[in-house]
mmCIF file of C-alpha atoms (C1' of nucleotides) in Angstrom:
data_model
loop_
_atom_site.group_PDB
_atom_site.id
_atom_site.type_symbol
_atom_site.label_atom_id
_atom_site.label_comp_id
_atom_site.label_asym_id
_atom_site.label_seq_id
_atom_site.Cartn_x
_atom_site.Cartn_y
_atom_site.Cartn_z
ATOM 1 C CA MET A 137 67.914 79.328 -4.804
ATOM 2 C CA GLY A 138 71.228 78.488 -3.177
ATOM 3 C CA ARG A 139 72.957 80.494 -0.614
ATOM 4 C CA GLN A 140 75.853 82.573 -1.762
ATOM 5 C CA PRO A 141 79.271 81.542 -0.704
ATOM 6 C CA CYS A 142 80.773 83.723 1.951
ATOM 7 C CA CYS A 143 83.280 84.954 -0.569
ATOM 8 C CA ASP A 144 84.493 84.550 -4.049
ATOM 9 C CA LYS A 145 87.066 81.820 -3.532
ATOM 10 C CA VAL A 146 88.820 82.345 -6.799
ATOM 11 C CA GLY A 147 92.237 83.625 -6.081
ATOM 12 C CA LEU A 148 91.876 83.509 -2.376
ATOM 13 C CA LYS A 149 94.662 82.088 -0.260
ATOM 14 C CA LYS A 150 94.214 79.195 2.035
ATOM 15 C CA GLY A 151 96.330 77.474 4.571
ATOM 16 C CA PRO A 152 98.643 78.973 7.224
ATOM 17 C CA TRP A 153 98.767 82.645 7.673
ATOM 18 C CA THR A 154 101.998 84.492 7.050
ATOM 19 C CA ALA A 155 103.420 87.101 9.304
ATOM 20 C CA GLU A 156 102.631 89.728 6.761
ATOM 21 C CA GLU A 157 99.022 88.771 6.644
ATOM 22 C CA ASP A 158 98.822 88.766 10.389
ATOM 23 C CA LYS A 159 100.390 92.188 10.466
ATOM 24 C CA LYS A 160 97.774 93.559 8.112
ATOM 25 C CA LEU A 161 94.966 92.033 9.992
ATOM 26 C CA ILE A 162 96.176 93.192 13.429
ATOM 27 C CA ASN A 163 96.911 96.748 12.192
ATOM 28 C CA PHE A 164 93.568 97.038 10.648
ATOM 29 C CA ILE A 165 91.593 95.730 13.606
ATOM 30 C CA LEU A 166 93.559 97.592 16.235
ATOM 31 C CA THR A 167 92.949 100.815 14.475
ATOM 32 C CA ASN A 168 89.512 100.349 13.093
ATOM 33 C CA GLY A 169 87.946 97.798 15.279
ATOM 34 C CA GLN A 170 86.034 94.899 13.991
ATOM 35 C CA CYS A 171 83.812 95.823 11.122
ATOM 36 C CA CYS A 172 82.009 93.444 8.914
ATOM 37 C CA TRP A 173 84.232 90.523 8.232
ATOM 38 C CA ARG A 174 83.349 90.104 4.656
ATOM 39 C CA ALA A 175 84.629 93.558 3.813
ATOM 40 C CA LEU A 176 87.638 93.385 6.029
ATOM 41 C CA PRO A 177 90.065 91.684 3.641
ATOM 42 C CA LYS A 178 89.768 94.512 1.163
ATOM 43 C CA LEU A 179 89.999 97.167 3.827
ATOM 44 C CA ALA A 180 92.863 95.519 5.669
ATOM 45 C CA GLY A 181 94.988 95.811 2.561
ATOM 46 C CA LEU A 182 94.666 99.516 2.802
ATOM 47 C CA PHE A 183 97.684 100.232 4.867
ATOM 48 C CA PRO A 184 96.711 101.756 8.181
ATOM 49 C CA ILE A 185 95.992 105.176 9.077
ATOM 50 C CA SER A 186 98.145 108.154 8.370
ATOM 51 C CA PHE A 187 97.316 107.844 4.837
ATOM 52 C CA PHE A 188 98.925 110.587 2.840
ATOM 53 C CA SER A 189 99.296 112.623 5.941
ATOM 54 C CA PHE A 190 102.420 114.260 7.133
ATOM 55 C CA SER A 191 104.076 112.507 10.031
ATOM 56 C CA PHE A 192 106.574 114.524 11.885
ATOM 57 C CA PHE A 193 109.357 112.544 13.456
ATOM 58 C CA PRO A 194 112.190 113.883 15.547
ATOM 59 C CA TYR A 195 115.293 113.251 13.674
ATOM 60 C CA LYS A 196 118.944 113.244 14.709
ATOM 61 C CA MET A 197 117.814 114.305 18.184
ATOM 62 C CA ARG A 198 120.938 112.772 19.715
ATOM 63 C CA GLU A 199 123.274 114.677 17.372
ATOM 64 C CA SER A 200 121.774 118.017 17.738
ATOM 65 C CA PHE A 201 119.762 119.960 20.360
ATOM 66 C CA SER A 202 118.004 121.773 17.715
ATOM 67 C CA LEU A 203 114.893 119.843 17.034
ATOM 68 C CA LEU A 204 114.932 118.860 13.416
ATOM 69 C CA PHE A 205 111.832 117.688 12.028
ATOM 70 C CA VAL A 206 111.764 115.795 8.851
ATOM 71 C CA ILE A 207 108.666 115.732 6.951
ATOM 72 C CA ASN A 208 108.093 112.048 6.685
ATOM 73 C CA LEU A 209 105.882 111.941 3.769
ATOM 74 C CA ARG A 210 105.026 108.389 3.433
ATOM 75 C CA PHE A 211 102.863 107.268 0.655
ATOM 76 C CA PHE A 212 101.053 104.727 2.500
ATOM 77 C CA LEU A 213 100.004 103.245 -0.710
ATOM 78 C CA LEU A 214 97.266 100.905 -0.982
ATOM 79 C CA LEU A 215 98.642 97.439 -0.730
ATOM 80 C CA LEU A 216 97.042 94.551 -2.143
ATOM 81 C CA GLY A 217 94.063 93.497 0.052
ATOM 82 C CA LEU A 218 94.296 90.344 2.156
ATOM 83 C CA LEU A 219 93.770 87.515 -0.133
ATOM 84 C CA ARG A 220 91.603 85.779 2.505
ATOM 85 C CA CYS A 221 87.957 85.399 2.839
ATOM 86 C CA GLY A 222 86.306 87.259 5.771
ATOM 87 C CA LYS A 223 85.590 84.094 7.533
ATOM 88 C CA SER A 224 89.195 83.187 7.512
ATOM 89 C CA CYS A 225 90.115 86.620 8.894
ATOM 90 C CA ARG A 226 87.556 86.289 11.671
ATOM 91 C CA LEU A 227 88.833 82.843 12.674
ATOM 92 C CA ARG A 228 92.421 83.999 12.561
ATOM 93 C CA TRP A 229 91.607 86.951 14.799
ATOM 94 C CA THR A 230 89.362 85.204 17.310
ATOM 95 C CA ASN A 231 91.379 82.082 17.625
ATOM 96 C CA TYR A 232 94.985 83.391 17.389
ATOM 97 C CA LEU A 233 95.603 87.063 17.130
ATOM 98 C CA ARG A 234 93.192 88.558 19.658
ATOM 99 C CA PRO A 235 95.290 90.391 22.269
ATOM 100 C CA ASP A 236 93.264 89.102 25.171
ATOM 101 C CA LEU A 237 93.893 85.515 24.413
ATOM 102 C CA LYS A 238 95.754 83.361 26.820
ATOM 103 C CA ARG A 239 97.957 80.836 25.194
ATOM 104 C CA GLY A 240 99.538 77.602 26.192
ATOM 105 C CA LEU A 241 98.042 74.619 27.801
ATOM 106 C CA LEU A 242 95.025 74.878 29.913
ATOM 107 C CA SER A 243 95.687 74.946 33.596
ATOM 108 C CA GLU A 244 94.441 72.203 35.791
ATOM 109 C CA PHE A 245 91.730 74.447 37.085
ATOM 110 C CA GLU A 246 90.586 75.396 33.599
ATOM 111 C CA GLU A 247 90.629 71.795 32.578
ATOM 112 C CA LYS A 248 88.417 70.866 35.521
ATOM 113 C CA MET A 249 86.046 73.652 34.577
ATOM 114 C CA VAL A 250 85.925 72.436 30.989
ATOM 115 C CA ILE A 251 85.049 68.975 32.142
ATOM 116 C CA ASP A 252 82.456 70.273 34.498
ATOM 117 C CA LEU A 253 80.903 72.430 31.841
ATOM 118 C CA HIS A 254 81.058 69.755 29.301
ATOM 119 C CA SER A 255 79.072 67.534 31.588
ATOM 120 C CA LYS A 256 76.366 70.195 31.614
ATOM 121 C CA LEU A 257 76.557 71.609 28.120
ATOM 122 C CA GLY A 258 77.933 68.852 25.890
ATOM 123 C CA ASN A 259 79.936 69.782 22.896
ATOM 124 C CA ARG A 260 78.805 73.409 22.912
ATOM 125 C CA TRP A 261 82.322 74.739 22.972
ATOM 126 C CA SER A 262 81.511 78.351 22.496
ATOM 127 C CA LYS A 263 79.341 78.262 25.603
ATOM 128 C CA ILE A 264 82.078 76.512 27.449
ATOM 129 C CA ALA A 265 84.672 78.978 26.204
ATOM 130 C CA SER A 266 82.525 81.879 27.319
ATOM 131 C CA ASN A 267 83.189 80.740 30.877
ATOM 132 C CA LEU A 268 86.913 80.576 30.400
ATOM 133 C CA PRO A 269 88.260 84.080 29.681
ATOM 134 C CA GLY A 270 91.040 84.188 27.180
ATOM 135 C CA ARG A 271 90.223 80.780 25.764
ATOM 136 C CA THR A 272 88.614 80.119 22.482
ATOM 137 C CA ASP A 273 86.062 77.525 21.519
ATOM 138 C CA ASN A 274 88.547 76.005 19.041
ATOM 139 C CA GLU A 275 91.243 75.826 21.632
ATOM 140 C CA ILE A 276 89.006 74.129 24.133
ATOM 141 C CA LYS A 277 87.621 71.742 21.517
ATOM 142 C CA ASN A 278 91.159 70.781 20.460
ATOM 143 C CA HIS A 279 92.205 70.340 24.069
ATOM 144 C CA TRP A 280 89.243 68.233 24.764
ATOM 145 C CA ASN A 281 89.790 65.919 21.834
ATOM 146 C CA THR A 282 93.557 65.546 22.343
ATOM 147 C CA HIS A 283 93.922 65.524 26.057
ATOM 148 C CA VAL A 284 90.846 65.432 28.161
ATOM 149 C CA LYS A 285 89.079 62.509 26.429
ATOM 150 C CA LYS A 286 92.093 60.346 26.931
ATOM 151 C CA LYS A 287 92.575 61.407 30.535
ATOM 152 C CA LEU A 288 88.955 60.702 31.397
ATOM 153 C CA ARG A 289 89.103 57.294 29.782
ATOM 154 C CA LYS A 290 92.233 56.537 31.750
ATOM 155 C CA MET A 291 90.378 57.433 34.813
ATOM 156 C CA GLY A 292 87.654 55.130 33.857
ATOM 157 C CA ILE A 293 85.122 57.896 32.990
ATOM 158 C CA ASP A 294 83.182 58.031 29.851
ATOM 159 C CA PRO A 295 83.941 61.394 28.344
ATOM 160 C CA PHE A 296 80.582 61.655 26.734
ATOM 161 C CA THR A 297 78.226 60.660 29.563
ATOM 162 C CA HIS A 298 80.704 61.501 32.344
ATOM 163 C CA LYS A 299 79.765 58.323 34.014
ATOM 164 C CA PRO A 300 82.004 55.467 34.981
ATOM 165 C CA LEU A 301 82.974 53.256 32.045
ATOM 166 C CA PRO A 302 82.049 49.550 32.300
ATOM 167 C CA THR A 303 85.172 47.959 33.676
ATOM 168 C CA THR A 304 85.102 44.917 31.417
ATOM 169 C CA THR A 305 84.783 46.685 28.096
ATOM 170 C CA THR A 306 87.795 47.538 26.040
ATOM 171 C CA ILE A 307 88.253 51.101 25.176
ATOM 172 C CA GLN A 308 86.519 51.846 21.952
ATOM 173 C CA LEU A 309 84.995 54.794 20.313
ATOM 174 C CA PRO A 310 81.338 55.095 21.054
ATOM 175 C CA ASP A 311 79.066 55.014 17.987
ATOM 176 C CA ASN A 312 77.920 58.548 18.533
ATOM 177 C CA GLU A 313 81.459 59.836 18.478
ATOM 178 C CA GLN A 314 82.028 58.301 15.073
ATOM 179 C CA ALA A 315 78.741 59.670 13.886
ATOM 180 C CA GLY A 316 79.867 63.223 14.676
ATOM 181 C CA GLY A 317 79.471 63.824 18.322
ATOM 182 C CA PRO A 318 77.320 62.772 21.237
ATOM 183 C CA LYS A 319 73.643 63.079 21.420
ATOM 184 C CA PRO A 320 72.721 65.247 24.274
ATOM 185 C CA THR A 321 71.868 63.566 27.470
ATOM 186 C CA PRO A 322 68.466 64.403 28.963
ATOM 187 C CA GLN A 323 70.335 66.677 31.277
ATOM 188 C CA GLN A 324 72.029 68.430 28.377
ATOM 189 C CA SER A 325 68.813 68.726 26.462
ATOM 190 C CA GLU A 326 67.323 70.395 29.499
ATOM 191 C CA VAL A 327 70.141 72.850 29.568
ATOM 192 C CA ALA A 328 69.698 73.457 25.880
ATOM 193 C CA ASP A 329 66.043 74.302 26.364
ATOM 194 C CA GLN A 330 67.012 76.595 29.167
ATOM 195 C CA ASP A 331 69.389 78.368 26.840
ATOM 196 C CA LYS A 332 66.648 79.000 24.335
ATOM 197 C CA GLU A 333 64.740 80.839 26.936
ATOM 198 C CA GLU A 334 67.561 83.374 27.000
ATOM 199 C CA ALA A 335 70.706 83.763 28.961
ATOM 200 C CA VAL A 336 70.177 81.167 31.623
ATOM 201 C CA VAL A 337 73.397 80.862 33.496
ATOM 202 C CA VAL A 338 74.455 77.323 34.075
ATOM 203 C CA GLU A 339 76.180 77.315 37.393
ATOM 204 C CA THR A 340 78.444 74.409 37.982
ATOM 205 C CA PRO A 341 79.845 73.489 41.327
ATOM 206 C CA LEU A 342 83.161 75.033 40.352
ATOM 207 C CA GLN A 343 81.481 78.176 39.236
ATOM 208 C CA SER A 344 79.567 78.240 42.558
ATOM 209 C CA THR A 345 82.873 78.351 44.278
ATOM 210 C CA ILE A 346 83.973 81.191 42.098
ATOM 211 C CA ASN A 347 80.773 83.072 42.644
ATOM 212 C CA ASP A 348 81.233 82.772 46.348
ATOM 213 C CA GLN A 349 84.573 84.315 45.929
ATOM 214 C CA ALA A 350 83.086 87.063 43.822
ATOM 215 C CA LYS A 351 80.504 87.833 46.444
ATOM 216 C CA ASP A 352 83.204 89.035 48.816
ATOM 217 C CA GLY A 353 83.787 92.074 46.784
ATOM 218 C CA ASP A 354 83.124 93.699 43.476
ATOM 219 C CA LYS A 355 85.236 91.187 41.728
ATOM 220 C CA SER A 356 83.711 89.488 38.780
ATOM 221 C CA ILE A 357 83.595 85.806 38.373
ATOM 222 C CA HIS A 358 86.517 85.895 36.090
ATOM 223 C CA ALA A 359 88.476 88.241 38.431
ATOM 224 C CA GLY A 360 87.993 85.678 41.182
ATOM 225 C CA LEU A 361 89.137 82.921 38.928
ATOM 226 C CA PHE A 362 92.146 84.952 37.854
ATOM 227 C CA ASP A 363 93.091 85.799 41.402
ATOM 228 C CA SER A 364 92.934 82.222 42.526
ATOM 229 C CA MET A 365 94.912 80.978 39.569
ATOM 230 C CA GLU A 366 97.492 83.710 39.491
ATOM 231 C CA VAL A 367 96.808 84.214 35.813
ATOM 232 C CA ASN A 368 98.385 87.056 34.066
ATOM 233 C CA ASN A 369 95.702 88.655 32.034
ATOM 234 C CA ASP A 370 97.887 91.033 30.329
ATOM 235 C CA PHE A 371 98.509 90.890 26.634
ATOM 236 C CA CYS A 372 101.439 88.560 26.564
ATOM 237 C CA ILE A 373 103.166 89.472 23.416
ATOM 238 C CA ASP A 374 105.876 87.010 23.690
ATOM 239 C CA GLU A 375 103.353 84.287 23.390
ATOM 240 C CA ILE A 376 102.366 85.457 19.968
ATOM 241 C CA PRO A 377 105.436 84.658 18.078
ATOM 242 C CA LEU A 378 104.661 86.038 14.660
ATOM 243 C CA ILE A 379 104.370 89.662 15.518
ATOM 244 C CA GLU A 380 106.898 91.729 17.361
ATOM 245 C CA PRO A 381 105.465 94.507 19.531
ATOM 246 C CA HIS A 382 107.027 97.282 17.535
ATOM 247 C CA GLU A 383 105.591 95.891 14.372
ATOM 248 C CA ILE A 384 102.111 96.827 15.368
ATOM 249 C CA LEU A 385 101.492 100.189 13.782
ATOM 250 C CA ILE A 386 99.863 102.605 16.112
ATOM 251 C CA THR A 387 97.618 105.288 14.760
ATOM 252 C CA CYS A 388 99.494 108.550 14.691
ATOM 253 C CA GLU A 389 98.273 111.815 13.634
ATOM 254 C CA ASN A 390 99.673 115.305 13.937
ATOM 255 C CA SER A 391 98.439 117.874 16.408
ATOM 256 C CA SER A 392 96.235 119.533 13.880
ATOM 257 C CA SER A 393 93.927 116.632 14.061
ATOM 258 C CA SER A 394 91.152 116.907 16.628
ATOM 259 C CA PRO A 395 90.691 114.125 19.117
ATOM 260 C CA SER A 396 87.130 113.648 17.982
ATOM 261 C CA SER A 397 88.193 112.853 14.471
ATOM 262 C CA SER A 398 90.673 110.389 15.764
ATOM 263 C CA SER A 399 88.100 108.621 17.928
ATOM 264 C CA SER A 400 85.794 108.326 15.058
ATOM 265 C CA SER A 401 87.866 105.527 13.684
ATOM 266 C CA SER A 402 85.880 103.127 15.747
ATOM 267 C CA SER A 403 82.723 103.884 13.915
ATOM 268 C CA SER A 404 81.484 101.984 10.940
ATOM 269 C CA SER A 405 83.816 101.321 8.082
ATOM 270 C CA THR A 406 81.989 103.593 5.776
ATOM 271 C CA ASP A 407 82.448 106.519 8.134
ATOM 272 C CA THR A 408 86.005 105.832 9.184
ATOM 273 C CA THR A 409 88.412 108.466 8.382
ATOM 274 C CA VAL A 410 91.902 107.553 7.538
ATOM 275 C CA GLY A 411 94.265 110.456 7.312
ATOM 276 C CA GLY A 412 91.446 112.739 6.344
ATOM 277 C CA ARG A 413 90.028 110.574 3.648
ATOM 278 C CA PHE A 414 87.281 108.191 3.740
ATOM 279 C CA LEU A 415 87.906 104.494 3.289
ATOM 280 C CA SER A 416 85.386 104.421 0.577
ATOM 281 C CA ASN A 417 87.514 106.876 -1.369
ATOM 282 C CA LEU A 418 90.585 104.800 -0.605
ATOM 283 C CA LEU A 419 89.014 101.765 -2.067
ATOM 284 C CA GLU A 420 88.794 103.527 -5.366
ATOM 285 C CA ASP A 421 92.522 103.720 -5.478
ATOM 286 C CA LEU A 422 93.019 99.986 -5.146
ATOM 287 C CA GLU A 423 93.694 99.526 -8.842
ATOM 288 C CA PHE A 424 96.199 102.338 -8.781
ATOM 289 C CA ALA A 425 98.090 100.549 -6.011
ATOM 290 C CA THR A 426 98.236 97.276 -7.725
ATOM 291 C CA THR A 427 100.431 98.716 -10.403
ATOM 292 C CA PHE A 428 103.252 98.977 -7.883
ATOM 293 C CA ASP A 429 105.593 96.174 -6.897
ATOM 294 C CA TYR A 430 104.192 94.684 -3.778
ATOM 295 C CA ASN A 431 107.472 93.723 -2.125
ATOM 296 C CA GLU A 432 108.940 97.141 -2.857
ATOM 297 C CA ILE A 433 106.067 98.823 -1.046
ATOM 298 C CA ILE A 434 106.322 96.475 1.890
ATOM 299 C CA SER A 435 110.021 97.105 2.322
ATOM 300 C CA SER A 436 109.658 100.793 1.953
ATOM 301 C CA ILE A 437 107.012 101.035 4.586
ATOM 302 C CA TRP A 438 108.628 98.696 7.075
ATOM 303 C CA ASP A 439 112.183 99.807 6.749
ATOM 304 C CA ASP A 440 114.336 100.098 9.863
ATOM 305 C CA ASP A 441 114.447 103.829 9.728
ATOM 306 C CA PHE A 442 110.731 104.128 9.845
ATOM 307 C CA VAL A 443 110.258 101.631 12.648
ATOM 308 C CA THR A 444 112.994 103.210 14.630
ATOM 309 C CA SER A 445 111.567 106.717 14.225
ATOM 310 C CA LEU A 446 108.109 105.459 15.175
ATOM 311 C CA ASP A 447 109.322 103.820 18.301
ATOM 312 C CA LEU A 448 111.295 106.927 19.265
ATOM 313 C CA TYR A 449 108.215 108.990 18.896
ATOM 314 C CA ASN A 450 105.954 106.680 20.740
ATOM 315 C CA ASN A 451 108.337 106.644 23.659
ATOM 316 C CA CYS A 452 108.633 110.319 23.816
ATOM 317 C CA ASP A 453 106.867 111.800 26.834
ATOM 318 C CA ASP A 454 106.356 115.084 25.268
ATOM 319 C CA ASN A 455 104.308 114.075 22.348
ATOM 320 C CA SER A 456 103.249 117.516 21.481
ATOM 321 C CA ASN A 457 103.085 116.750 17.852
ATOM 322 C CA ILE A 458 101.618 113.334 17.925
ATOM 323 C CA MET A 459 98.648 111.602 19.285
ATOM 324 C CA VAL A 460 98.716 107.962 19.875
ATOM 325 C CA GLU A 461 95.427 106.338 19.581
ATOM 326 C CA PRO A 462 94.712 103.456 21.918
ATOM 327 C CA PRO A 463 93.835 100.170 20.362
ATOM 328 C CA LEU A 464 90.082 99.870 19.997
ATOM 329 C CA LEU A 465 88.945 96.478 21.168
ATOM 330 C "C1'" DA B 174 120.498 59.922 11.132
ATOM 331 C "C1'" DA B 175 116.331 58.513 8.835
ATOM 332 C "C1'" DC B 176 111.949 57.249 8.692
ATOM 333 C "C1'" DA B 177 107.161 56.270 10.351
ATOM 334 C "C1'" DA B 178 103.572 56.822 13.488
ATOM 335 C "C1'" DA B 179 101.176 59.509 16.767
ATOM 336 C "C1'" DA B 180 99.973 63.745 18.757
ATOM 337 C "C1'" DA B 181 98.896 68.498 18.608
ATOM 338 C "C1'" DC B 182 97.245 72.398 16.630
ATOM 339 C "C1'" DA B 183 95.503 75.617 13.050
ATOM 340 C "C1'" DA B 184 92.414 76.275 9.621
ATOM 341 C "C1'" DC B 185 88.542 75.093 6.710
ATOM 342 C "C1'" DC B 186 83.766 73.752 5.675
ATOM 343 C "C1'" DG B 187 78.996 73.716 5.856
ATOM 344 C "C1'" DC B 188 75.104 74.680 8.364
ATOM 345 C "C1'" DA B 189 71.999 77.328 11.466
ATOM 346 C "C1'" DG B 190 70.233 81.358 13.482
ATOM 347 C "C1'" DG B 191 69.529 86.236 13.683
ATOM 348 C "C1'" DC B 192 68.503 90.309 11.465
ATOM 349 C "C1'" DA B 193 67.129 93.575 7.781
ATOM 350 C "C1'" DT B 194 64.457 94.387 3.829
ATOM 351 C "C1'" DG C 1490 56.248 85.151 5.302
ATOM 352 C "C1'" DA C 1491 60.078 85.060 1.896
ATOM 353 C "C1'" DT C 1492 64.546 86.220 0.759
ATOM 354 C "C1'" DG C 1493 69.274 87.384 1.220
ATOM 355 C "C1'" DC C 1494 73.202 88.570 4.025
ATOM 356 C "C1'" DC C 1495 76.256 88.151 7.896
ATOM 357 C "C1'" DT C 1496 78.101 85.924 11.781
ATOM 358 C "C1'" DG C 1497 78.867 82.169 14.945
ATOM 359 C "C1'" DC C 1498 79.183 77.360 15.801
ATOM 360 C "C1'" DG C 1499 80.671 72.612 15.720
ATOM 361 C "C1'" DG C 1500 82.709 68.952 13.104
ATOM 362 C "C1'" DT C 1501 86.337 67.740 10.157
ATOM 363 C "C1'" DT C 1502 90.630 68.002 7.717
ATOM 364 C "C1'" DG C 1503 95.296 69.282 6.772
ATOM 365 C "C1'" DT C 1504 99.700 70.509 8.433
ATOM 366 C "C1'" DT C 1505 103.338 70.622 11.692
ATOM 367 C "C1'" DT C 1506 105.737 68.885 15.625
ATOM 368 C "C1'" DT C 1507 107.049 65.320 18.591
ATOM 369 C "C1'" DT C 1508 108.085 60.750 19.735
ATOM 370 C "C1'" DG C 1509 109.438 56.080 18.977
ATOM 371 C "C1'" DT C 1510 112.006 52.555 16.273
#
DNA sequence: AACAAAAACAACCGCAGGCAT
DNA sequence: GATGCCTGCGGTTGTTTTTGT
């Protein structure tokens, strides 16, 4: 009895993500949190939030002192779902779109930490990444394979054993690399065993230094790291080129909605309300939506007028008619 | 300028482990 | 304990970008 594939691959898209796909994925996760990845592609196609609700936008505020509200009835029609498998969505989010990601090359300090941790943990990239906030296992793995290995070899250090290379040998790939990675050293095996016993923290010399810093106050390990490295931990939107800040649709509901109903959007997908309806109900409309022209729907929703009015409202201090829901991460 | 090779990076694949039934 | 599902992990591949000729 074989294991089921993670998804039905027929008709699913592969390869690089488009800005539109990113937009859908970000909008969905920011408003609904991360629910089960397998179901996400279908749900993410349901355009976010104020579904069939009335959105009130101040209109012509500059031309007239009388506040004119235009009922912006937007049929946030169900768009086609993301044609990606859940696994692909998860990878895209965790490796590229997550707001807390740092991007760009690893700093010298981070690189040293990676080397240090690799000497203890081997190729367990996720464990290594967990010690480097804002970095993903994939990123570290790639950096290791493209930069660090070469650098260590140049320095005469075997990147697998972390011991000095024999001086007379020419640089060549060790057998274990070609066979798919190093076998753990006794030291690494020991660490692996420790891990099995549950949450044993491997403290490297570098981490010890950080811990010492942390002891001076309430700062966490990572806070100490960040302080010493002058790292900006803010969501650096200009480092995520595909999505402009204003393109991220923020949940907006009118004042008649209670805060509690809004906050419920972080609950499970089956309970999540979207504009007063349940997602499960929305799913039923999927076939209805597919009868519309996809591009037409996209353009109608993301037209300049709409984005401008949304920005205007979000920047308004007196948001008496609107509630902006913070991203749920 | 054109092409090839190398490097860098993003994404995919298959497996393993955890959990619920 | 067996089975099925979901998620996370690590290795690998494919694509894009950069560099060299």
